[in-house]
mmCIF file with all atom_site columns, C-alpha atoms in Angstrom:
data_model
loop_
_atom_site.group_PDB
_atom_site.id
_atom_site.type_symbol
_atom_site.label_atom_id
_atom_site.label_alt_id
_atom_site.label_comp_id
_atom_site.label_asym_id
_atom_site.label_entity_id
_atom_site.label_seq_id
_atom_site.pdbx_PDB_ins_code
_atom_site.Cartn_x
_atom_site.Cartn_y
_atom_site.Cartn_z
_atom_site.occupancy
_atom_site.B_iso_or_equiv
_atom_site.pdbx_formal_charge
_atom_site.auth_seq_id
_atom_site.auth_comp_id
_atom_site.auth_asym_id
_atom_site.auth_atom_id
_atom_site.pdbx_PDB_model_num
ATOM 1   C CA . VAL A 1 1   ? -21.831 9.206  -13.860 1.00 0.00 ? 1   VAL A CA 1
ATOM 2   C CA . ALA A 1 2   ? -20.544 5.874  -15.093 1.00 0.00 ? 2   ALA A CA 1
ATOM 3   C CA . GLN A 1 3   ? -24.038 4.402  -14.812 1.00 0.00 ? 3   GLN A CA 1
ATOM 4   C CA . LEU A 1 4   ? -25.425 7.300  -16.859 1.00 0.00 ? 4   LEU A CA 1
ATOM 5   C CA . TYR A 1 5   ? -22.964 6.664  -19.671 1.00 0.00 ? 5   TYR A CA 1
ATOM 6   C CA . LEU A 1 6   ? -23.598 2.941  -19.495 1.00 0.00 ? 6   LEU A CA 1
ATOM 7   C CA . LEU A 1 7   ? -27.311 3.633  -19.895 1.00 0.00 ? 7   LEU A CA 1
ATOM 8   C CA . THR A 1 8   ? -26.571 5.969  -22.803 1.00 0.00 ? 8   THR A CA 1
ATOM 9   C CA . TYR A 1 9   ? -24.446 3.295  -24.402 1.00 0.00 ? 9   TYR A CA 1
ATOM 10  C CA . CYS A 1 10  ? -27.156 0.671  -24.043 1.00 0.00 ? 10  CYS A CA 1
ATOM 11  C CA . LEU A 1 11  ? -29.854 3.018  -25.392 1.00 0.00 ? 11  LEU A CA 1
ATOM 12  C CA . SER A 1 12  ? -27.720 4.045  -28.363 1.00 0.00 ? 12  SER A CA 1
ATOM 13  C CA . VAL A 1 13  ? -27.094 0.406  -29.307 1.00 0.00 ? 13  VAL A CA 1
ATOM 14  C CA . GLY A 1 14  ? -30.769 -0.422 -28.849 1.00 0.00 ? 14  GLY A CA 1
ATOM 15  C CA . ILE A 1 15  ? -31.958 2.512  -30.968 1.00 0.00 ? 15  ILE A CA 1
ATOM 16  C CA . VAL A 1 16  ? -29.467 1.983  -33.750 1.00 0.00 ? 16  VAL A CA 1
ATOM 17  C CA . THR A 1 17  ? -30.132 -1.737 -34.008 1.00 0.00 ? 17  THR A CA 1
ATOM 18  C CA . THR A 1 18  ? -33.770 -0.963 -34.800 1.00 0.00 ? 18  THR A CA 1
ATOM 19  C CA . LEU A 1 19  ? -32.702 0.906  -37.942 1.00 0.00 ? 19  LEU A CA 1
ATOM 20  C CA . PRO A 1 20  ? -32.911 -0.939 -41.255 1.00 0.00 ? 20  PRO A CA 1
ATOM 21  C CA . TRP A 1 21  ? -29.666 -2.654 -42.036 1.00 0.00 ? 21  TRP A CA 1
ATOM 22  C CA . THR A 1 22  ? -28.374 -0.595 -44.941 1.00 0.00 ? 22  THR A CA 1
ATOM 23  C CA . HIS A 1 23  ? -24.736 0.097  -45.609 1.00 0.00 ? 23  HIS A CA 1
ATOM 24  C CA . ASN A 1 24  ? -24.969 3.687  -44.354 1.00 0.00 ? 24  ASN A CA 1
ATOM 25  C CA . HIS A 1 25  ? -26.852 2.688  -41.255 1.00 0.00 ? 25  HIS A CA 1
ATOM 26  C CA . SER A 1 26  ? -24.228 0.066  -40.484 1.00 0.00 ? 26  SER A CA 1
ATOM 27  C CA . ILE A 1 27  ? -21.534 2.734  -40.577 1.00 0.00 ? 27  ILE A CA 1
ATOM 28  C CA . ILE A 1 28  ? -23.599 5.009  -38.296 1.00 0.00 ? 28  ILE A CA 1
ATOM 29  C CA . GLN A 1 29  ? -24.200 2.173  -35.902 1.00 0.00 ? 29  GLN A CA 1
ATOM 30  C CA . PHE A 1 30  ? -20.500 1.335  -35.759 1.00 0.00 ? 30  PHE A CA 1
ATOM 31  C CA . ARG A 1 31  ? -19.520 4.953  -35.088 1.00 0.00 ? 31  ARG A CA 1
ATOM 32  C CA . VAL A 1 32  ? -22.128 5.409  -32.355 1.00 0.00 ? 32  VAL A CA 1
ATOM 33  C CA . ILE A 1 33  ? -21.041 2.217  -30.635 1.00 0.00 ? 33  ILE A CA 1
ATOM 34  C CA . MET A 1 34  ? -17.375 3.194  -30.795 1.00 0.00 ? 34  MET A CA 1
ATOM 35  C CA . LEU A 1 35  ? -18.092 6.679  -29.435 1.00 0.00 ? 35  LEU A CA 1
ATOM 36  C CA . SER A 1 36  ? -20.208 5.248  -26.642 1.00 0.00 ? 36  SER A CA 1
ATOM 37  C CA . LYS A 1 37  ? -17.523 2.772  -25.702 1.00 0.00 ? 37  LYS A CA 1
ATOM 38  C CA . SER A 1 38  ? -14.848 5.503  -25.693 1.00 0.00 ? 38  SER A CA 1
ATOM 39  C CA . ALA A 1 39  ? -16.953 7.758  -23.502 1.00 0.00 ? 39  ALA A CA 1
ATOM 40  C CA . LEU A 1 40  ? -17.683 4.903  -21.107 1.00 0.00 ? 40  LEU A CA 1
ATOM 41  C CA . THR A 1 41  ? -13.980 4.026  -20.876 1.00 0.00 ? 41  THR A CA 1
ATOM 42  C CA . VAL A 1 42  ? -13.033 7.618  -20.060 1.00 0.00 ? 42  VAL A CA 1
ATOM 43  C CA . VAL A 1 43  ? -15.708 7.976  -17.410 1.00 0.00 ? 43  VAL A CA 1
ATOM 44  C CA . ILE A 1 44  ? -14.847 4.674  -15.723 1.00 0.00 ? 44  ILE A CA 1
ATOM 45  C CA . GLY A 1 45  ? -11.176 5.663  -15.779 1.00 0.00 ? 45  GLY A CA 1
ATOM 46  C CA . LEU A 1 46  ? -11.919 9.000  -14.106 1.00 0.00 ? 46  LEU A CA 1
ATOM 47  C CA . ALA A 1 47  ? -14.224 7.363  -11.604 1.00 0.00 ? 47  ALA A CA 1
ATOM 48  C CA . ALA A 1 48  ? -11.429 4.979  -10.593 1.00 0.00 ? 48  ALA A CA 1
ATOM 49  C CA . PHE A 1 49  ? -9.166  7.920  -9.721  1.00 0.00 ? 49  PHE A CA 1
ATOM 50  C CA . LEU A 1 50  ? -11.805 9.982  -7.934  1.00 0.00 ? 50  LEU A CA 1
ATOM 51  C CA . PRO A 1 51  ? -11.224 8.428  -4.486  1.00 0.00 ? 51  PRO A CA 1
ATOM 52  C CA . THR A 1 52  ? -7.485  9.093  -4.755  1.00 0.00 ? 52  THR A CA 1
ATOM 53  C CA . ILE A 1 53  ? -7.984  12.649 -5.954  1.00 0.00 ? 53  ILE A CA 1
ATOM 54  C CA . SER A 1 54  ? -10.507 13.340 -3.201  1.00 0.00 ? 54  SER A CA 1
ATOM 55  C CA . ALA A 1 55  ? -8.201  11.876 -0.564  1.00 0.00 ? 55  ALA A CA 1
ATOM 56  C CA . LEU A 1 56  ? -5.345  14.039 -1.712  1.00 0.00 ? 56  LEU A CA 1
ATOM 57  C CA . ALA A 1 57  ? -7.458  17.158 -1.566  1.00 0.00 ? 57  ALA A CA 1
ATOM 58  C CA . ALA A 1 58  ? -8.766  16.347 1.894   1.00 0.00 ? 58  ALA A CA 1
ATOM 59  C CA . ARG A 1 59  ? -5.485  15.472 3.592   1.00 0.00 ? 59  ARG A CA 1
ATOM 60  C CA . ARG A 1 60  ? -3.997  18.282 5.588   1.00 0.00 ? 60  ARG A CA 1
ATOM 61  C CA . SER A 1 61  ? -0.589  16.655 5.230   1.00 0.00 ? 61  SER A CA 1
ATOM 62  C CA . ILE A 1 62  ? -0.678  17.249 1.481   1.00 0.00 ? 62  ILE A CA 1
ATOM 63  C CA . GLN A 1 63  ? -1.511  20.911 1.916   1.00 0.00 ? 63  GLN A CA 1
ATOM 64  C CA . GLN A 1 64  ? 0.946   22.091 4.600   1.00 0.00 ? 64  GLN A CA 1
ATOM 65  C CA . PRO A 1 65  ? 3.298   19.367 5.872   1.00 0.00 ? 65  PRO A CA 1
ATOM 66  C CA . GLN A 1 66  ? 5.691   21.983 7.331   1.00 0.00 ? 66  GLN A CA 1
ATOM 67  C CA . LEU A 1 67  ? 3.059   23.020 9.892   1.00 0.00 ? 67  LEU A CA 1
ATOM 68  C CA . GLN A 1 68  ? 2.722   19.547 11.399  1.00 0.00 ? 68  GLN A CA 1
ATOM 69  C CA . THR A 1 69  ? 4.084   19.031 14.927  1.00 0.00 ? 69  THR A CA 1
ATOM 70  C CA . LEU A 1 70  ? 4.318   15.261 14.461  1.00 0.00 ? 70  LEU A CA 1
ATOM 71  C CA . PRO A 1 71  ? 5.877   13.230 11.623  1.00 0.00 ? 71  PRO A CA 1
ATOM 72  C CA . ILE A 1 72  ? 3.445   12.306 8.858   1.00 0.00 ? 72  ILE A CA 1
ATOM 73  C CA . SER A 1 73  ? 3.039   8.630  7.985   1.00 0.00 ? 73  SER A CA 1
ATOM 74  C CA . PRO A 1 74  ? 3.894   7.692  4.367   1.00 0.00 ? 74  PRO A CA 1
ATOM 75  C CA . THR A 1 75  ? 0.402   6.217  4.070   1.00 0.00 ? 75  THR A CA 1
ATOM 76  C CA . ASP A 1 76  ? -1.027  9.695  4.721   1.00 0.00 ? 76  ASP A CA 1
ATOM 77  C CA . ASN A 1 77  ? 0.900   11.616 2.096   1.00 0.00 ? 77  ASN A CA 1
ATOM 78  C CA . ILE A 1 78  ? 1.782   11.439 -1.555  1.00 0.00 ? 78  ILE A CA 1
ATOM 79  C CA . THR A 1 79  ? 5.016   9.479  -0.986  1.00 0.00 ? 79  THR A CA 1
ATOM 80  C CA . GLY A 1 80  ? 2.899   6.462  -0.157  1.00 0.00 ? 80  GLY A CA 1
ATOM 81  C CA . LEU A 1 81  ? 1.064   6.570  -3.488  1.00 0.00 ? 81  LEU A CA 1
ATOM 82  C CA . PRO A 1 82  ? 2.005   4.661  -6.661  1.00 0.00 ? 82  PRO A CA 1
ATOM 83  C CA . LEU A 1 83  ? 4.951   5.970  -8.697  1.00 0.00 ? 83  LEU A CA 1
ATOM 84  C CA . LEU A 1 84  ? 2.660   7.180  -11.488 1.00 0.00 ? 84  LEU A CA 1
ATOM 85  C CA . ILE A 1 85  ? 0.755   9.454  -9.086  1.00 0.00 ? 85  ILE A CA 1
ATOM 86  C CA . LYS A 1 86  ? 4.008   10.831 -7.696  1.00 0.00 ? 86  LYS A CA 1
ATOM 87  C CA . LYS A 1 87  ? 5.230   11.606 -11.223 1.00 0.00 ? 87  LYS A CA 1
ATOM 88  C CA . ILE A 1 88  ? 1.976   13.412 -11.946 1.00 0.00 ? 88  ILE A CA 1
ATOM 89  C CA . GLY A 1 89  ? 2.491   15.379 -8.724  1.00 0.00 ? 89  GLY A CA 1
ATOM 90  C CA . LEU A 1 90  ? 5.940   16.455 -9.919  1.00 0.00 ? 90  LEU A CA 1
ATOM 91  C CA . LYS A 1 91  ? 4.499   17.617 -13.239 1.00 0.00 ? 91  LYS A CA 1
ATOM 92  C CA . LEU A 1 92  ? 1.861   19.616 -11.355 1.00 0.00 ? 92  LEU A CA 1
ATOM 93  C CA . GLY A 1 93  ? 4.518   21.489 -9.412  1.00 0.00 ? 93  GLY A CA 1
ATOM 94  C CA . ARG A 1 94  ? 4.395   19.495 -6.176  1.00 0.00 ? 94  ARG A CA 1
ATOM 95  C CA . GLY A 1 95  ? 8.141   18.758 -6.122  1.00 0.00 ? 95  GLY A CA 1
ATOM 96  C CA . LYS A 1 96  ? 8.802   20.771 -2.961  1.00 0.00 ? 96  LYS A CA 1
ATOM 97  C CA . GLN A 1 97  ? 5.898   19.115 -1.203  1.00 0.00 ? 97  GLN A CA 1
ATOM 98  C CA . LEU A 1 98  ? 7.203   15.663 -2.156  1.00 0.00 ? 98  LEU A CA 1
ATOM 99  C CA . ARG A 1 99  ? 10.615  16.516 -0.743  1.00 0.00 ? 99  ARG A CA 1
ATOM 100 C CA . GLU A 1 100 ? 9.092   17.678 2.518   1.00 0.00 ? 100 GLU A CA 1
ATOM 101 C CA . GLU A 1 101 ? 7.176   14.445 2.791   1.00 0.00 ? 101 GLU A CA 1
ATOM 102 C CA . VAL A 1 102 ? 10.301  12.333 2.207   1.00 0.00 ? 102 VAL A CA 1
ATOM 103 C CA . VAL A 1 103 ? 11.799  13.978 5.297   1.00 0.00 ? 103 VAL A CA 1
ATOM 104 C CA . HIS A 1 104 ? 8.550   13.395 7.171   1.00 0.00 ? 104 HIS A CA 1
ATOM 105 C CA . LYS A 1 105 ? 8.871   9.731  6.187   1.00 0.00 ? 105 LYS A CA 1
ATOM 106 C CA . TYR A 1 106 ? 12.354  9.611  7.728   1.00 0.00 ? 106 TYR A CA 1
ATOM 107 C CA . PHE A 1 107 ? 11.262  11.141 11.032  1.00 0.00 ? 107 PHE A CA 1
ATOM 108 C CA . HIS A 1 108 ? 8.159   8.966  11.091  1.00 0.00 ? 108 HIS A CA 1
ATOM 109 C CA . GLY A 1 109 ? 10.446  5.942  10.760  1.00 0.00 ? 109 GLY A CA 1
ATOM 110 C CA . VAL A 1 110 ? 12.405  7.103  13.793  1.00 0.00 ? 110 VAL A CA 1
ATOM 111 C CA . ASP A 1 111 ? 9.226   7.838  15.745  1.00 0.00 ? 111 ASP A CA 1
ATOM 112 C CA . THR A 1 112 ? 7.800   4.365  15.026  1.00 0.00 ? 112 THR A CA 1
ATOM 113 C CA . GLN A 1 113 ? 11.183  2.585  15.161  1.00 0.00 ? 113 GLN A CA 1
ATOM 114 C CA . ASN A 1 114 ? 10.720  1.382  11.598  1.00 0.00 ? 114 ASN A CA 1
ATOM 115 C CA . ILE A 1 115 ? 14.322  0.880  10.438  1.00 0.00 ? 115 ILE A CA 1
ATOM 116 C CA . PRO A 1 116 ? 13.485  -0.365 6.890   1.00 0.00 ? 116 PRO A CA 1
ATOM 117 C CA . GLN A 1 117 ? 11.423  2.804  6.362   1.00 0.00 ? 117 GLN A CA 1
ATOM 118 C CA . ILE A 1 118 ? 14.375  4.938  7.465   1.00 0.00 ? 118 ILE A CA 1
ATOM 119 C CA . VAL A 1 119 ? 16.697  3.134  5.062   1.00 0.00 ? 119 VAL A CA 1
ATOM 120 C CA . GLU A 1 120 ? 14.268  3.658  2.182   1.00 0.00 ? 120 GLU A CA 1
ATOM 121 C CA . CYS A 1 121 ? 14.619  7.425  2.520   1.00 0.00 ? 121 CYS A CA 1
ATOM 122 C CA . PHE A 1 122 ? 18.231  7.459  1.346   1.00 0.00 ? 122 PHE A CA 1
ATOM 123 C CA . HIS A 1 123 ? 19.787  6.846  -2.069  1.00 0.00 ? 123 HIS A CA 1
ATOM 124 C CA . PRO A 1 124 ? 21.067  3.260  -2.460  1.00 0.00 ? 124 PRO A CA 1
ATOM 125 C CA . GLU A 1 125 ? 24.547  4.605  -3.248  1.00 0.00 ? 125 GLU A CA 1
ATOM 126 C CA . GLY A 1 126 ? 24.689  6.390  0.086   1.00 0.00 ? 126 GLY A CA 1
ATOM 127 C CA . ALA A 1 127 ? 24.421  9.837  1.606   1.00 0.00 ? 127 ALA A CA 1
ATOM 128 C CA . ILE A 1 128 ? 26.946  12.412 2.789   1.00 0.00 ? 128 ILE A CA 1
ATOM 129 C CA . ILE A 1 129 ? 26.450  13.424 6.429   1.00 0.00 ? 129 ILE A CA 1
ATOM 130 C CA . ARG A 1 130 ? 27.986  16.614 7.804   1.00 0.00 ? 130 ARG A CA 1
ATOM 131 C CA . ASP A 1 131 ? 28.140  17.721 11.432  1.00 0.00 ? 131 ASP A CA 1
ATOM 132 C CA . ILE A 1 132 ? 28.859  21.404 10.931  1.00 0.00 ? 132 ILE A CA 1
ATOM 133 C CA . CYS A 1 133 ? 28.423  22.118 14.660  1.00 0.00 ? 133 CYS A CA 1
ATOM 134 C CA . SER A 1 134 ? 31.136  19.697 15.758  1.00 0.00 ? 134 SER A CA 1
ATOM 135 C CA . LEU A 1 135 ? 34.145  21.364 17.434  1.00 0.00 ? 135 LEU A CA 1
ATOM 136 C CA . ALA A 1 136 ? 36.375  18.977 15.545  1.00 0.00 ? 136 ALA A CA 1
ATOM 137 C CA . ASN A 1 137 ? 35.158  20.586 12.292  1.00 0.00 ? 137 ASN A CA 1
ATOM 138 C CA . ARG A 1 138 ? 35.582  24.179 13.492  1.00 0.00 ? 138 ARG A CA 1
ATOM 139 C CA . ASP A 1 139 ? 38.552  24.975 11.263  1.00 0.00 ? 139 ASP A CA 1
ATOM 140 C CA . VAL A 1 140 ? 37.698  22.587 8.415   1.00 0.00 ? 140 VAL A CA 1
ATOM 141 C CA . PRO A 1 141 ? 36.297  24.009 5.112   1.00 0.00 ? 141 PRO A CA 1
ATOM 142 C CA . TYR A 1 142 ? 32.636  23.152 4.642   1.00 0.00 ? 142 TYR A CA 1
ATOM 143 C CA . ASP A 1 143 ? 33.202  21.178 1.435   1.00 0.00 ? 143 ASP A CA 1
ATOM 144 C CA . GLN A 1 144 ? 35.665  18.958 3.315   1.00 0.00 ? 144 GLN A CA 1
ATOM 145 C CA . VAL A 1 145 ? 33.316  18.249 6.208   1.00 0.00 ? 145 VAL A CA 1
ATOM 146 C CA . GLY A 1 146 ? 31.382  15.129 5.396   1.00 0.00 ? 146 GLY A CA 1
ATOM 147 C CA . LYS A 1 147 ? 31.361  11.377 5.286   1.00 0.00 ? 147 LYS A CA 1
ATOM 148 C CA . LEU A 1 148 ? 29.759  9.115  2.688   1.00 0.00 ? 148 LEU A CA 1
ATOM 149 C CA . VAL A 1 149 ? 27.743  6.396  4.445   1.00 0.00 ? 149 VAL A CA 1
ATOM 150 C CA . SER A 1 150 ? 25.315  3.742  3.293   1.00 0.00 ? 150 SER A CA 1
ATOM 151 C CA . PRO A 1 151 ? 21.599  3.766  4.000   1.00 0.00 ? 151 PRO A CA 1
ATOM 152 C CA . GLU A 1 152 ? 22.087  0.633  6.075   1.00 0.00 ? 152 GLU A CA 1
ATOM 153 C CA . PHE A 1 153 ? 24.693  2.401  8.231   1.00 0.00 ? 153 PHE A CA 1
ATOM 154 C CA . LEU A 1 154 ? 22.244  5.239  8.943   1.00 0.00 ? 154 LEU A CA 1
ATOM 155 C CA . GLY A 1 155 ? 19.519  2.737  9.747   1.00 0.00 ? 155 GLY A CA 1
ATOM 156 C CA . GLU A 1 156 ? 21.809  0.876  12.142  1.00 0.00 ? 156 GLU A CA 1
ATOM 157 C CA . ARG A 1 157 ? 22.785  4.074  13.942  1.00 0.00 ? 157 ARG A CA 1
ATOM 158 C CA . CYS A 1 158 ? 19.098  4.880  14.442  1.00 0.00 ? 158 CYS A CA 1
ATOM 159 C CA . ARG A 1 159 ? 18.456  1.329  15.651  1.00 0.00 ? 159 ARG A CA 1
ATOM 160 C CA . GLU A 1 160 ? 21.226  1.597  18.277  1.00 0.00 ? 160 GLU A CA 1
ATOM 161 C CA . PHE A 1 161 ? 19.882  4.919  19.529  1.00 0.00 ? 161 PHE A CA 1
ATOM 162 C CA . LEU A 1 162 ? 16.294  3.698  19.673  1.00 0.00 ? 162 LEU A CA 1
ATOM 163 C CA . ALA A 1 163 ? 17.325  0.491  21.454  1.00 0.00 ? 163 ALA A CA 1
ATOM 164 C CA . ALA A 1 164 ? 18.846  2.620  24.208  1.00 0.00 ? 164 ALA A CA 1
ATOM 165 C CA . HIS A 1 165 ? 15.797  4.918  24.301  1.00 0.00 ? 165 HIS A CA 1
ATOM 166 C CA . PRO A 1 166 ? 12.866  2.622  23.432  1.00 0.00 ? 166 PRO A CA 1
ATOM 167 C CA . ASP A 1 167 ? 10.215  5.164  24.445  1.00 0.00 ? 167 ASP A CA 1
ATOM 168 C CA . CYS A 1 168 ? 11.711  7.923  22.280  1.00 0.00 ? 168 CYS A CA 1
ATOM 169 C CA . LYS A 1 169 ? 9.155   10.114 20.482  1.00 0.00 ? 169 LYS A CA 1
ATOM 170 C CA . VAL A 1 170 ? 9.856   12.658 17.760  1.00 0.00 ? 170 VAL A CA 1
ATOM 171 C CA . LYS A 1 171 ? 8.135   16.025 17.448  1.00 0.00 ? 171 LYS A CA 1
ATOM 172 C CA . PHE A 1 172 ? 8.728   19.259 15.573  1.00 0.00 ? 172 PHE A CA 1
ATOM 173 C CA . HIS A 1 173 ? 9.143   22.854 16.593  1.00 0.00 ? 173 HIS A CA 1
ATOM 174 C CA . HIS A 1 174 ? 8.913   23.497 12.851  1.00 0.00 ? 174 HIS A CA 1
ATOM 175 C CA . GLY A 1 175 ? 8.230   20.658 10.460  1.00 0.00 ? 175 GLY A CA 1
ATOM 176 C CA . PRO A 1 176 ? 10.175  19.832 7.288   1.00 0.00 ? 176 PRO A CA 1
ATOM 177 C CA . THR A 1 177 ? 10.135  22.844 4.950   1.00 0.00 ? 177 THR A CA 1
ATOM 178 C CA . CYS A 1 178 ? 11.649  22.968 1.472   1.00 0.00 ? 178 CYS A CA 1
ATOM 179 C CA . GLY A 1 179 ? 13.532  26.116 0.517   1.00 0.00 ? 179 GLY A CA 1
ATOM 180 C CA . ARG A 1 180 ? 11.379  28.541 -1.491  1.00 0.00 ? 180 ARG A CA 1
ATOM 181 C CA . GLY A 1 181 ? 13.337  29.138 -4.644  1.00 0.00 ? 181 GLY A CA 1
ATOM 182 C CA . LEU A 1 182 ? 13.804  27.686 -8.096  1.00 0.00 ? 182 LEU A CA 1
ATOM 183 C CA . ASN A 1 183 ? 15.845  24.451 -7.977  1.00 0.00 ? 183 ASN A CA 1
ATOM 184 C CA . ASN A 1 184 ? 16.153  24.645 -4.171  1.00 0.00 ? 184 ASN A CA 1
ATOM 185 C CA . ASN A 1 185 ? 16.044  21.030 -2.995  1.00 0.00 ? 185 ASN A CA 1
ATOM 186 C CA . TRP A 1 186 ? 17.101  21.655 0.616   1.00 0.00 ? 186 TRP A CA 1
ATOM 187 C CA . VAL A 1 187 ? 14.567  20.667 3.277   1.00 0.00 ? 187 VAL A CA 1
ATOM 188 C CA . TYR A 1 188 ? 14.936  22.095 6.787   1.00 0.00 ? 188 TYR A CA 1
ATOM 189 C CA . ALA A 1 189 ? 13.507  20.664 10.000  1.00 0.00 ? 189 ALA A CA 1
ATOM 190 C CA . HIS A 1 190 ? 13.661  21.823 13.633  1.00 0.00 ? 190 HIS A CA 1
ATOM 191 C CA . TRP A 1 191 ? 12.970  18.655 15.612  1.00 0.00 ? 191 TRP A CA 1
ATOM 192 C CA . TYR A 1 192 ? 13.115  17.476 19.206  1.00 0.00 ? 192 TYR A CA 1
ATOM 193 C CA . GLU A 1 193 ? 13.029  14.058 20.863  1.00 0.00 ? 193 GLU A CA 1
ATOM 194 C CA . GLU A 1 194 ? 11.910  12.947 24.310  1.00 0.00 ? 194 GLU A CA 1
ATOM 195 C CA . GLY A 1 195 ? 12.396  9.600  26.045  1.00 0.00 ? 195 GLY A CA 1
ATOM 196 C CA . THR A 1 196 ? 14.319  7.717  28.705  1.00 0.00 ? 196 THR A CA 1
ATOM 197 C CA . PHE A 1 197 ? 17.881  6.331  28.749  1.00 0.00 ? 197 PHE A CA 1
ATOM 198 C CA . SER A 1 198 ? 16.914  2.799  29.702  1.00 0.00 ? 198 SER A CA 1
ATOM 199 C CA . ALA A 1 199 ? 19.289  0.430  27.847  1.00 0.00 ? 199 ALA A CA 1
ATOM 200 C CA . ASN A 1 200 ? 23.002  0.092  27.076  1.00 0.00 ? 200 ASN A CA 1
ATOM 201 C CA . SER A 1 201 ? 24.322  2.665  24.592  1.00 0.00 ? 201 SER A CA 1
ATOM 202 C CA . GLN A 1 202 ? 27.802  2.308  23.098  1.00 0.00 ? 202 GLN A CA 1
ATOM 203 C CA . GLY A 1 203 ? 28.975  0.496  26.214  1.00 0.00 ? 203 GLY A CA 1
ATOM 204 C CA . ILE A 1 204 ? 27.430  3.011  28.622  1.00 0.00 ? 204 ILE A CA 1
ATOM 205 C CA . GLU A 1 205 ? 25.035  1.501  31.150  1.00 0.00 ? 205 GLU A CA 1
ATOM 206 C CA . PRO A 1 206 ? 21.626  3.227  31.484  1.00 0.00 ? 206 PRO A CA 1
ATOM 207 C CA . ASP A 1 207 ? 20.729  5.305  34.503  1.00 0.00 ? 207 ASP A CA 1
ATOM 208 C CA . GLY A 1 208 ? 17.074  6.005  33.705  1.00 0.00 ? 208 GLY A CA 1
ATOM 209 C CA . SER A 1 209 ? 17.734  9.666  33.036  1.00 0.00 ? 209 SER A CA 1
ATOM 210 C CA . PRO A 1 210 ? 15.230  11.508 30.826  1.00 0.00 ? 210 PRO A CA 1
ATOM 211 C CA . LEU A 1 211 ? 16.129  12.278 27.244  1.00 0.00 ? 211 LEU A CA 1
ATOM 212 C CA . THR A 1 212 ? 15.462  15.726 25.857  1.00 0.00 ? 212 THR A CA 1
ATOM 213 C CA . VAL A 1 213 ? 17.374  16.617 22.726  1.00 0.00 ? 213 VAL A CA 1
ATOM 214 C CA . GLN A 1 214 ? 16.716  18.900 19.791  1.00 0.00 ? 214 GLN A CA 1
ATOM 215 C CA . GLY A 1 215 ? 18.407  19.933 16.611  1.00 0.00 ? 215 GLY A CA 1
ATOM 216 C CA . GLN A 1 216 ? 18.038  21.516 13.187  1.00 0.00 ? 216 GLN A CA 1
ATOM 217 C CA . THR A 1 217 ? 18.833  19.325 10.209  1.00 0.00 ? 217 THR A CA 1
ATOM 218 C CA . ARG A 1 218 ? 19.075  20.099 6.520   1.00 0.00 ? 218 ARG A CA 1
ATOM 219 C CA . PHE A 1 219 ? 18.333  17.363 3.982   1.00 0.00 ? 219 PHE A CA 1
ATOM 220 C CA . LEU A 1 220 ? 19.265  17.631 0.318   1.00 0.00 ? 220 LEU A CA 1
ATOM 221 C CA . VAL A 1 221 ? 16.448  15.695 -1.357  1.00 0.00 ? 221 VAL A CA 1
ATOM 222 C CA . GLY A 1 222 ? 16.790  14.855 -5.055  1.00 0.00 ? 222 GLY A CA 1
#
């Protein structure tokens, strides 16, 4: 398409330059050239975005990330795209999808032992973590159950766990799913991990026992 407009531009300039050089013809020539240049700029701009648009349409992760059984890499979803594209996605109503993919990015960081990627998923000012299943919190009001921690703290906790279970792999019973309602920013995930206890963990020596753990986690994604 860009080549077609380029050809049109060249032909228009060639045709107009054969006209006698009168004042009126000069104005016509100027307008035709400007219109041709504008059309060419628009087409080239669209052509530059076509690969990105096509990739987005083709990726299954963009369509239904909650149905994935494995964490999606940031390079395979919209969170790995430039900020401008992500903002366009928000304007097009893809906010819930973006939130699901942020959680996928976190679990993918755990699955690949990429601690910096894990840290990037949390707000620089920190995150509040709540263990609502803990027996110690049984009689504590929900709004009082929680601890503000830094992204680096969360990354370090993951690093310690992964160091003790270096072959740990993450999978989903049900992938990250954003709540279906206006202004619902909660993302739910039913995950499970498998591996081997093969290195020291919090002072406990390894015994080679298999790791099989699962849980359901809610993430409030802004």
